[in-house]
Coordinates of C-alpha atoms in Angstrom, one line a residue:
M1 CA -15.8 54.6 -70.5
S2 CA -15.6 50.8 -71.2
D3 CA -13.6 49.4 -69.1
A4 CA -10.4 48.8 -71.1
R5 CA -9.6 52.4 -70.7
R6 CA -9.6 52.0 -66.5
V7 CA -7.7 49.1 -66.2
K8 CA -3.9 50.1 -66.3
S9 CA -1.8 47.2 -68.7
R10 CA 1.4 46.5 -66.9
A11 CA 2.4 42.6 -69.2
G12 CA 0.7 44.1 -72.8
C13 CA 2.5 45.8 -75.1
L14 CA 4.1 49.9 -74.9
Q15 CA 1.9 50.9 -76.5
C16 CA -0.2 49.8 -74.7
K17 CA 1.6 51.0 -71.6
R18 CA 2.5 53.9 -73.1
R19 CA -1.9 54.8 -73.1
K20 CA -2.8 52.6 -69.9
V21 CA -5.4 50.3 -71.4
K22 CA -5.3 46.5 -71.5
C23 CA -3.4 44.9 -73.7
D24 CA -5.3 41.6 -74.6
Q25 CA -1.6 40.3 -75.8
S26 CA -2.0 38.8 -79.2
V27 CA -0.3 38.3 -82.0
P28 CA 1.9 39.5 -84.2
S29 CA -0.2 43.1 -83.2
C30 CA -2.8 43.5 -80.2
H31 CA -6.5 44.3 -80.6
Q32 CA -6.2 47.5 -79.1
C33 CA -3.3 48.5 -81.5
L34 CA -5.2 47.1 -84.8
R35 CA -8.0 49.1 -83.7
Q36 CA -6.6 52.2 -83.7
K37 CA -4.9 51.7 -86.2
L38 CA -1.5 52.4 -84.9
Q39 CA 1.7 49.7 -84.9
C40 CA 2.3 47.5 -82.2
P41 CA 5.9 47.6 -80.9
G42 CA 5.4 44.0 -78.9
Y43 CA 5.9 42.9 -76.1
Q44 CA 9.4 43.1 -75.4
K45 CA 10.6 44.2 -71.6
P46 CA 13.2 47.3 -71.1
L47 CA 16.4 46.0 -71.3
K48 CA 18.7 46.5 -68.0
W49 CA 22.2 48.1 -69.1
I50 CA 24.5 48.2 -66.4
D51 CA 28.2 50.5 -66.5
T52 CA 30.5 48.3 -68.0
S53 CA 33.2 50.6 -68.4
G54 CA 35.9 49.5 -66.4
D55 CA 35.6 46.2 -66.6
T56 CA 33.6 44.4 -69.5
K57 CA 32.7 41.0 -66.5
A58 CA 30.7 43.2 -64.7
A59 CA 28.3 42.6 -67.3
F60 CA 27.7 39.1 -65.6
L61 CA 27.4 40.6 -62.1
P62 CA 24.5 38.7 -59.6
E63 CA 21.2 40.6 -59.3
S64 CA 21.9 42.0 -56.7
K65 CA 25.2 43.6 -57.8
K66 CA 23.7 44.8 -60.7
R67 CA 21.0 46.8 -58.9
N68 CA 23.6 48.6 -57.6
S69 CA 25.5 49.4 -60.4
K70 CA 24.4 53.3 -61.1
A71 CA 24.6 54.8 -64.4
R72 CA 26.7 56.4 -66.7
R73 CA 24.8 60.6 -67.4
I74 CA 26.6 62.1 -70.6
S75 CA 25.3 65.7 -70.9
E76 CA 25.0 67.0 -74.3
S77 CA 28.2 68.6 -75.4
T78 CA 26.1 71.4 -77.6
S79 CA 25.7 74.6 -77.9
S80 CA 24.6 76.8 -74.3
S81 CA 20.8 76.9 -76.2
S82 CA 19.9 73.2 -75.5
S83 CA 17.9 73.1 -72.7
P84 CA 18.7 71.1 -69.4
S85 CA 15.3 69.5 -70.4
R86 CA 16.9 67.9 -73.9
E87 CA 20.1 66.0 -72.0
V88 CA 20.2 63.0 -73.3
F89 CA 20.8 60.5 -70.3
V90 CA 22.6 56.6 -71.9
R91 CA 23.3 53.5 -69.7
A92 CA 26.8 52.3 -70.2
H93 CA 27.7 49.2 -72.5
I94 CA 26.5 46.4 -72.2
P95 CA 23.2 45.3 -72.4
S96 CA 22.1 42.1 -68.9
L97 CA 21.5 39.3 -71.0
P98 CA 19.1 36.5 -70.2
K99 CA 19.8 33.7 -67.0
K100 CA 19.5 30.9 -69.9
I101 CA 21.7 32.1 -72.9
D102 CA 25.1 29.7 -72.1
D103 CA 28.7 31.1 -71.8
E104 CA 29.3 30.9 -75.8
S105 CA 26.7 33.1 -76.8
S106 CA 26.9 35.4 -74.1
T107 CA 31.1 36.2 -75.1
L108 CA 30.3 36.9 -78.4
I109 CA 27.6 39.4 -77.4
R110 CA 30.3 40.8 -75.3
H111 CA 32.2 40.5 -78.2
Y112 CA 29.6 42.7 -80.4
F113 CA 29.3 45.6 -77.5
T114 CA 33.0 45.9 -76.8
R115 CA 34.9 44.8 -80.1
V116 CA 32.4 44.3 -83.4
C117 CA 30.5 48.5 -82.7
K118 CA 33.8 50.7 -83.4
I119 CA 34.1 49.2 -86.3
A120 CA 30.4 48.2 -87.3
G121 CA 30.2 53.3 -88.2
C122 CA 32.0 56.1 -88.1
F123 CA 31.9 56.3 -83.8
D124 CA 31.2 54.5 -81.6
S125 CA 29.8 55.8 -78.4
E126 CA 26.7 55.5 -75.8
I127 CA 24.6 56.2 -78.6
S128 CA 25.5 55.5 -81.5
P129 CA 22.8 53.2 -82.9
F130 CA 24.9 49.8 -83.2
R131 CA 24.9 50.3 -79.4
T132 CA 21.0 51.0 -78.5
I133 CA 18.5 49.5 -81.7
P134 CA 19.9 46.3 -81.6
A135 CA 20.9 45.6 -77.8
A136 CA 17.1 46.6 -77.3
M137 CA 15.8 44.0 -80.1
M138 CA 17.5 41.1 -79.7
C139 CA 15.5 40.1 -76.5
H140 CA 13.3 39.8 -78.1
S141 CA 14.5 38.8 -81.4
R142 CA 15.5 35.3 -81.9
P143 CA 18.0 36.4 -85.8
V144 CA 19.2 39.2 -84.4
F145 CA 20.4 37.8 -81.4
L146 CA 21.5 35.1 -82.9
L147 CA 23.1 37.3 -86.4
L148 CA 25.3 40.4 -83.9
Q149 CA 27.2 36.3 -82.3
A150 CA 27.8 35.3 -85.7
S151 CA 29.0 38.9 -86.9
S152 CA 31.2 38.2 -83.4
A153 CA 32.4 35.0 -84.4
A154 CA 32.9 36.0 -88.7
Q155 CA 35.1 39.4 -87.5
L156 CA 37.1 37.4 -84.9
S157 CA 37.6 34.5 -87.4
R158 CA 40.8 36.2 -89.2
Q159 CA 43.0 36.1 -86.2
H160 CA 40.9 32.3 -84.5
P161 CA 39.9 30.9 -87.9
K162 CA 38.0 27.4 -85.7
M163 CA 36.2 30.9 -85.0
R164 CA 34.7 30.9 -88.8
Y165 CA 32.8 27.3 -88.7
K166 CA 31.0 28.1 -85.1
A167 CA 30.1 32.0 -87.7
L168 CA 28.4 29.8 -90.4
S169 CA 26.6 27.4 -88.1
L170 CA 25.1 30.7 -85.9
Q171 CA 24.6 32.5 -90.0
S172 CA 22.7 29.4 -91.1
E173 CA 20.5 29.4 -87.3
A174 CA 20.0 33.3 -88.8
F175 CA 19.0 32.9 -92.0
S176 CA 17.0 29.9 -90.8
A177 CA 14.9 32.0 -87.9
V178 CA 14.9 35.1 -90.6
R179 CA 13.0 32.5 -93.2
N180 CA 10.3 31.4 -90.2
E181 CA 9.5 35.6 -90.3
I182 CA 9.4 36.1 -94.5
T183 CA 7.0 33.5 -93.8
S184 CA 4.7 34.9 -90.9
L185 CA 4.6 37.4 -93.3
R186 CA 1.7 36.1 -95.4
G187 CA -0.8 37.3 -93.7
S188 CA -0.2 41.2 -92.0
M189 CA 2.8 41.6 -95.2
I190 CA 3.9 44.4 -92.4
V191 CA 7.7 44.1 -91.8
S192 CA 8.8 44.8 -87.8
D193 CA 11.6 47.0 -87.4
E194 CA 13.6 43.5 -87.0
L195 CA 13.4 42.1 -89.7
M196 CA 14.3 44.6 -92.3
L197 CA 17.4 45.0 -90.2
T198 CA 18.0 41.8 -89.8
C199 CA 18.7 41.5 -93.6
I200 CA 20.7 44.5 -93.9
I201 CA 23.9 43.4 -90.5
A202 CA 23.6 40.5 -93.0
G203 CA 24.0 41.3 -95.8
L204 CA 26.7 43.7 -94.6
T205 CA 28.5 41.6 -93.0
S206 CA 28.6 39.2 -96.2
T207 CA 32.4 39.4 -97.3
W208 CA 32.8 39.1 -93.1
Y209 CA 32.6 34.9 -93.7
D210 CA 34.0 35.1 -96.6
V211 CA 35.2 37.7 -98.9
N212 CA 33.4 36.8 -102.0
D213 CA 30.6 36.8 -100.3
L214 CA 28.8 39.2 -101.7
G215 CA 25.6 39.2 -100.8
L216 CA 23.5 38.7 -104.3
S217 CA 20.4 36.9 -102.3
H218 CA 19.9 39.6 -99.5
V219 CA 20.1 42.8 -101.5
L220 CA 17.8 41.3 -103.6
G221 CA 15.5 40.1 -101.4
S222 CA 15.7 43.0 -99.4
Q223 CA 13.8 45.6 -102.0
F224 CA 11.0 43.6 -101.6
L225 CA 11.2 43.7 -98.1
L226 CA 12.0 47.1 -98.1
S227 CA 9.6 47.5 -100.0
L228 CA 6.6 46.4 -97.6
W229 CA 9.1 48.1 -95.3
L230 CA 8.9 52.3 -96.9
E231 CA 5.0 51.0 -96.9
S232 CA 3.8 50.5 -93.1
K233 CA 5.5 53.9 -92.7
K234 CA 2.6 56.8 -93.2
H235 CA 3.8 58.6 -90.2
R236 CA 7.6 60.7 -89.8
L237 CA 9.6 58.7 -89.4
K238 CA 11.0 58.1 -84.9
Y239 CA 14.9 57.8 -85.5
Q240 CA 15.4 53.9 -84.7
E241 CA 13.3 54.2 -88.4
T242 CA 15.5 56.6 -89.4
F243 CA 18.8 55.1 -88.7
I244 CA 17.5 50.9 -90.5
L245 CA 16.8 53.2 -93.6
G246 CA 20.7 55.0 -93.8
A247 CA 22.1 51.4 -92.9
Y248 CA 19.9 51.4 -96.3
V249 CA 21.4 53.1 -98.3
Y250 CA 24.8 52.5 -97.4
W251 CA 24.9 48.5 -98.1
L252 CA 23.2 49.5 -101.3
A253 CA 26.0 51.5 -102.4
I254 CA 29.1 49.2 -102.3
S255 CA 27.1 46.6 -103.4
A256 CA 26.3 48.5 -106.4
F257 CA 29.6 48.6 -107.6
V258 CA 30.0 44.1 -107.4
T259 CA 27.0 42.5 -107.7
G260 CA 24.0 42.5 -109.4
D261 CA 22.1 43.1 -111.9
P262 CA 23.3 47.0 -112.6
R263 CA 20.3 48.0 -114.8
S264 CA 17.8 47.3 -112.5
S265 CA 20.0 48.2 -109.3
F266 CA 19.8 51.9 -111.2
H267 CA 16.0 52.1 -111.7
F268 CA 15.7 50.7 -107.3
Q269 CA 17.3 53.4 -106.3
E270 CA 16.0 56.1 -108.8
G271 CA 12.8 55.0 -107.3
L272 CA 14.5 55.5 -103.6
H273 CA 15.9 58.6 -103.4
E274 CA 12.9 59.1 -104.5
T275 CA 11.6 58.9 -102.1
V276 CA 14.1 59.5 -99.5
R277 CA 13.3 63.2 -101.0
R278 CA 10.0 62.9 -100.1
L279 CA 10.4 61.6 -96.4
D280 CA 9.7 63.1 -92.7
M281 CA 12.5 61.4 -91.4
S282 CA 14.0 62.1 -87.7
F283 CA 17.9 62.9 -86.8
D284 CA 17.2 63.3 -83.2
I285 CA 18.5 60.6 -80.5
L286 CA 15.0 61.8 -78.7
D287 CA 11.4 62.4 -80.1
D288 CA 11.6 66.4 -81.3
D289 CA 8.2 65.6 -82.3
D290 CA 7.4 68.9 -80.3
E291 CA 10.1 70.2 -81.7
P292 CA 10.2 73.7 -84.5
E293 CA 11.9 72.5 -87.7
A294 CA 14.0 74.9 -87.3
S295 CA 15.1 73.5 -83.3
R296 CA 15.4 70.3 -84.6
R297 CA 18.7 67.9 -83.6
V298 CA 20.8 67.2 -86.6
F299 CA 23.0 63.3 -84.7
P300 CA 24.7 61.8 -87.3
H301 CA 24.6 59.1 -89.0
P302 CA 27.5 55.7 -88.3
L303 CA 26.8 54.7 -91.9
T304 CA 25.9 58.3 -93.7
G305 CA 27.2 61.1 -92.1
F306 CA 24.8 64.1 -92.8
S307 CA 23.9 63.0 -96.1
M308 CA 22.0 60.2 -97.5
Q309 CA 20.9 61.1 -100.3
T310 CA 24.7 61.9 -100.9
F311 CA 25.5 57.8 -100.9
I312 CA 22.3 57.1 -102.8
C313 CA 24.2 58.9 -105.9
V314 CA 27.2 57.2 -105.4
G315 CA 26.0 54.2 -105.9
K316 CA 24.0 54.9 -108.4
V317 CA 27.0 55.4 -110.0
G318 CA 28.3 51.8 -109.6
S319 CA 25.2 50.5 -111.0
L320 CA 25.8 52.5 -114.0
C321 CA 29.6 52.2 -114.5
R322 CA 28.5 49.0 -113.8
L323 CA 26.3 48.9 -116.6
A324 CA 28.2 50.8 -119.1
H325 CA 31.2 47.8 -119.3
A326 CA 28.1 46.0 -119.2
E327 CA 27.3 46.6 -122.1
T328 CA 30.6 46.9 -124.3
S329 CA 32.2 44.1 -123.4
L330 CA 29.3 41.9 -123.9
T331 CA 29.3 43.9 -128.0
L332 CA 25.2 45.2 -127.4
M333 CA 24.9 46.9 -131.1
K334 CA 23.7 49.9 -128.9
T335 CA 21.7 52.3 -130.9
R336 CA 22.3 56.1 -130.6
Y337 CA 18.8 56.4 -128.5
Q338 CA 20.3 53.8 -126.5
Q339 CA 23.4 56.0 -125.9
D340 CA 22.4 59.1 -125.3
Q341 CA 19.6 57.4 -123.3
L342 CA 22.6 56.2 -120.8
A343 CA 25.0 59.3 -121.0
E344 CA 21.9 61.3 -120.2
K345 CA 21.2 59.5 -116.6
A346 CA 25.3 60.1 -116.1
R347 CA 24.4 63.7 -116.7
L348 CA 21.4 63.9 -114.6
V349 CA 23.6 61.5 -112.1
E350 CA 26.4 64.4 -113.0
A351 CA 24.7 67.1 -112.0
E352 CA 23.0 66.2 -108.5
L353 CA 26.8 64.8 -107.2
L354 CA 27.4 69.1 -108.3
N355 CA 24.6 70.3 -106.4
M356 CA 25.3 68.5 -103.1
S357 CA 26.8 70.3 -100.3
Q358 CA 27.3 69.4 -96.5
S359 CA 27.4 72.3 -95.3
R360 CA 27.9 72.9 -91.6
L361 CA 24.8 73.5 -89.6
Y362 CA 24.3 75.1 -86.0
N363 CA 22.0 71.8 -85.6
F364 CA 24.4 69.5 -85.9
R365 CA 25.3 66.6 -83.3
D366 CA 28.9 65.7 -81.8
P367 CA 28.2 62.0 -81.8
Q368 CA 30.3 61.9 -78.8
D369 CA 33.2 60.2 -79.3
S370 CA 36.1 61.7 -78.8
Q371 CA 37.8 59.9 -81.6
T372 CA 35.1 61.4 -84.4
T373 CA 34.6 65.0 -85.1
V374 CA 31.5 66.1 -87.1
D375 CA 34.4 67.9 -88.5
E376 CA 35.9 64.3 -89.7
I377 CA 32.4 63.0 -90.3
L378 CA 31.8 66.1 -93.5
A379 CA 34.8 65.2 -94.7
V380 CA 33.9 61.4 -95.7
G381 CA 30.9 62.9 -97.2
E382 CA 32.9 65.3 -99.6
A383 CA 35.3 62.5 -100.0
Y384 CA 32.4 59.7 -101.7
R385 CA 30.9 62.6 -104.1
C386 CA 33.8 63.9 -104.9
A387 CA 35.0 59.9 -105.7
G388 CA 31.4 59.3 -107.1
L389 CA 33.3 62.4 -110.0
L390 CA 35.6 60.6 -110.9
Q391 CA 34.1 57.5 -111.3
L392 CA 31.4 58.4 -113.4
Y393 CA 34.0 60.7 -115.6
M394 CA 36.2 58.0 -115.7
T395 CA 33.2 55.9 -117.2
F396 CA 30.9 58.2 -119.4
P397 CA 34.1 60.8 -120.4
Q398 CA 32.0 62.5 -123.0
L399 CA 30.7 64.9 -119.6
L400 CA 33.8 66.1 -119.2
Q401 CA 34.1 67.8 -122.6
Q402 CA 31.5 70.3 -121.5
Y403 CA 33.7 72.4 -119.7
D404 CA 36.6 71.9 -122.5
Q405 CA 35.9 76.2 -123.7
Y406 CA 36.9 76.0 -119.5
H407 CA 40.1 75.0 -120.3
V408 CA 44.0 77.1 -120.1
Y409 CA 46.7 77.5 -122.3
N410 CA 50.2 76.8 -120.0
E411 CA 52.6 79.2 -119.3
G412 CA 54.4 79.8 -121.8
S413 CA 53.9 77.3 -124.5
S414 CA 54.5 77.3 -128.0
W415 CA 52.2 78.1 -130.7
E416 CA 53.2 74.8 -132.2
D417 CA 52.3 73.1 -128.9
Q418 CA 49.0 74.4 -128.6
F419 CA 48.1 73.7 -132.4
L420 CA 49.2 70.2 -131.3
C421 CA 46.9 69.6 -128.1
E422 CA 43.9 70.7 -130.7
L423 CA 44.4 67.8 -133.1
T424 CA 45.2 65.3 -130.0
H425 CA 42.4 66.8 -127.9
Q426 CA 40.0 66.1 -131.2
E427 CA 41.1 62.8 -131.7
F428 CA 40.2 61.8 -128.5
S429 CA 37.0 63.6 -127.8
S430 CA 35.9 62.0 -131.9
A431 CA 36.4 58.4 -129.8
S432 CA 34.0 59.5 -126.9
T433 CA 38.0 58.5 -124.7
L434 CA 40.0 60.9 -122.3
T435 CA 42.4 63.7 -123.3
P436 CA 45.0 64.1 -122.0
L437 CA 43.6 66.6 -120.6
H438 CA 41.0 65.4 -118.7
H439 CA 43.0 62.4 -117.4
N440 CA 45.3 65.4 -116.0
W441 CA 42.1 67.1 -114.4
L442 CA 41.2 63.3 -112.9
R443 CA 44.4 62.8 -111.5
R444 CA 44.3 65.9 -109.8
L445 CA 40.5 64.6 -108.4
A446 CA 42.3 61.9 -107.2
L447 CA 44.8 63.9 -105.3
H448 CA 42.5 66.0 -103.6
I449 CA 40.3 63.3 -101.8
L450 CA 43.3 61.5 -100.4
S451 CA 44.0 64.5 -99.4
I452 CA 40.5 65.6 -98.2
L453 CA 41.3 61.8 -96.3
E454 CA 44.4 63.1 -94.3
S455 CA 43.3 66.0 -93.3
I456 CA 41.3 63.2 -91.2
P457 CA 43.3 61.9 -88.4
P458 CA 44.5 57.7 -88.6
S459 CA 41.9 56.7 -84.9
S460 CA 39.1 59.0 -85.7
G461 CA 36.1 56.2 -85.9
T462 CA 35.5 57.4 -90.0
R463 CA 38.5 55.5 -91.7
V464 CA 36.1 52.1 -91.8
L465 CA 34.2 54.3 -94.1
Q466 CA 36.5 55.5 -95.9
G467 CA 37.7 51.9 -98.0
L468 CA 35.7 53.2 -101.8
P469 CA 36.1 56.4 -102.1
A470 CA 40.8 55.2 -101.1
L471 CA 40.2 53.2 -103.2
I472 CA 38.6 54.7 -106.6
A473 CA 41.2 57.6 -105.8
A474 CA 43.7 55.4 -105.6
T475 CA 43.5 53.7 -108.8
W476 CA 44.4 56.9 -110.2
F477 CA 47.5 58.0 -109.0
V478 CA 49.4 57.6 -112.1
D479 CA 52.0 60.0 -114.3
P480 CA 51.0 62.7 -116.2
M481 CA 50.1 63.2 -119.3
H482 CA 52.4 66.0 -121.7
D483 CA 49.8 68.9 -122.3
S484 CA 50.3 72.3 -123.1
R485 CA 47.3 73.4 -121.7
S486 CA 45.2 73.6 -118.0
F487 CA 41.4 72.2 -117.5
N488 CA 39.7 73.9 -115.3
H489 CA 35.5 72.4 -113.8
P490 CA 33.3 75.5 -113.4
F491 CA 31.9 73.2 -110.4
L492 CA 34.8 72.1 -108.8
P493 CA 37.5 74.3 -109.1
L494 CA 41.1 72.2 -108.2
K495 CA 44.6 73.0 -106.8
I496 CA 47.5 71.7 -108.9
S497 CA 49.1 68.9 -107.2
S498 CA 53.4 68.8 -107.2
R499 CA 52.7 64.9 -105.6
L500 CA 54.5 62.0 -106.8
K501 CA 51.9 59.2 -107.6
E502 CA 53.3 56.8 -105.3
E503 CA 53.8 59.2 -103.4
G504 CA 49.7 59.1 -102.9
R505 CA 49.4 55.0 -103.3
Q506 CA 52.5 54.2 -100.5
I507 CA 50.7 56.7 -98.6
V508 CA 47.2 54.3 -99.5
R509 CA 49.6 51.3 -98.4
Q510 CA 50.6 52.2 -95.2
G511 CA 46.5 52.8 -94.3
L512 CA 45.0 49.7 -95.1
Q513 CA 47.3 48.3 -93.6
M514 CA 47.5 50.5 -90.4
H515 CA 43.2 49.2 -91.3
E516 CA 43.2 45.8 -92.3
Q517 CA 45.2 45.0 -87.8
Y518 CA 42.3 47.5 -87.2
V519 CA 39.2 46.0 -88.4
G520 CA 40.7 42.7 -88.5
L521 CA 38.8 41.2 -92.1
Q522 CA 40.1 40.5 -94.7
Q523 CA 37.9 42.5 -97.6
V524 CA 41.1 45.6 -96.5
S525 CA 43.8 42.7 -98.0
R526 CA 41.4 42.2 -101.2
V527 CA 41.5 46.7 -101.2
L528 CA 44.7 46.2 -101.4
Q529 CA 45.9 43.8 -103.8
I530 CA 43.5 44.8 -106.4
L531 CA 45.2 48.2 -105.9
E532 CA 48.8 46.9 -106.9
E533 CA 47.2 45.3 -109.6
V534 CA 45.4 48.4 -111.6
W535 CA 49.2 50.3 -110.2
R536 CA 50.6 46.9 -112.0
R537 CA 48.7 46.8 -115.1
D538 CA 48.6 51.4 -115.4
D539 CA 53.4 51.2 -115.5
E540 CA 52.7 49.8 -118.5
G541 CA 51.7 51.7 -120.4
E542 CA 48.9 49.9 -122.0
G543 CA 46.4 52.7 -120.9
K544 CA 44.4 53.2 -118.3
C545 CA 43.1 50.1 -117.2
D546 CA 39.5 50.9 -114.9
W547 CA 39.5 49.3 -111.8
I548 CA 35.4 47.8 -112.5
V549 CA 36.3 46.3 -115.0
L550 CA 39.4 45.0 -113.8
V551 CA 37.8 43.3 -110.5
A552 CA 34.4 41.9 -112.9
S553 CA 37.1 40.5 -114.8
K554 CA 39.9 39.2 -112.0
G555 CA 36.3 37.1 -110.3
L556 CA 38.5 40.5 -107.3
Q557 CA 34.6 41.8 -106.2
T558 CA 34.2 42.2 -102.2
L559 CA 32.9 45.2 -100.4
Y560 CA 33.8 47.6 -100.4
G561 CA 33.3 49.8 -97.3

């Protein structure tokens, strides 16, 4: 054996330590990892965690007291078939920080782990990747360390306006550090997990600094970085990598409704969808490579829940609808072929959404958050699926025409009513606009989405994800149109609701006002501003107002997640 295989590494990369070989600590990757064609994880030291459940000041105790603090042990609250060896050991909420950082930085980092993590995803517990992954990365990644502070300062700035200057300063520093890392890629072209996650967090939080900042530059730059990042993933994605990909999918989905070129965005999402279908991913917080596929555990993603593909499809809906409106507003003379091509893409996305189901599988695992359950996460996923279909049908009403054979006349309707309804339906159909029959069914679909969201307790952590489906559904809290028939969708049966529009509107108003107080972010009030304007226009009776057209014309775009 060579000397390299006889010497135990104590100061090298984690890969060499694991293999017990000598590491030369080269940057960006050591020669041992390069020779073995392994991804070098770097030279960070393992994080020390302390229990701060009783007092957040404990995060800054002297080292001697930190050694004596006990770690909290969390046992899986799952099925009895789980083996004891699969128990999860997690250590408290806030990592111990390097001595060199100043008090302001430590305060902002502490705010991230005590407050921002609670609103970053649909659950917050000691296994939340918004806690564990950034905590490990910030010790050796300057962009991550700066951006965690910046996001904390931005979240505080609504209540403390002076913090906005600090937030922008830290954001600028973080972007400078990111540019330096991107410049260093020219040789290896290997995008690290740290760089990828930094770009995603920057995009997701762009409206925290300025409600009108849609993060377009982050969206465009991240597409190139994601392609490079995915190219380097030749193996099954680890949990950390799955988390990063899911966070990107969610960000891309909510931004597709407001920013970027809709045509290129749609094509990129199509390619990403195919990639996600092919990828083998781990959804377990522990390494499950040795587990049989049938017994592998599935922990929810804090942003995409249990269905990453649902959010990709919803993102494609956003791009397609913006593309359709853009071509109309620019009065482009589309050929029949171009119209059919766009409609065909809409049909394919409709089929994908209709065929999706999120059954409660036995291996779904609880996120260990007392405020969030598996069923609530599944319910939000269903709300997104239905909201995607609602928006798609509004923009492409011809999709509903293929189901017109399933309509039935209401009991007691006269033949004169039936005859007039048929004439009206033919008139609207020929113009590719919503018929009264379809209008009433979309209204029912909107109220169905509201009932899904209403079934979730207002204290649920999933409230941070409900913005987009609530917005899409609430724009359809309108009066029904007169029609003696009822439309039945063969693949999406709905119950008839007796709710009035004002009742639904008031529920959403109160929910958004409560949510704004909870998260302290301006984009929540922007959503309510959009809804009030849509409702005002709808009540004036000049035709159904499409919120996507409204926000584009009034400059009310923001990220609605």
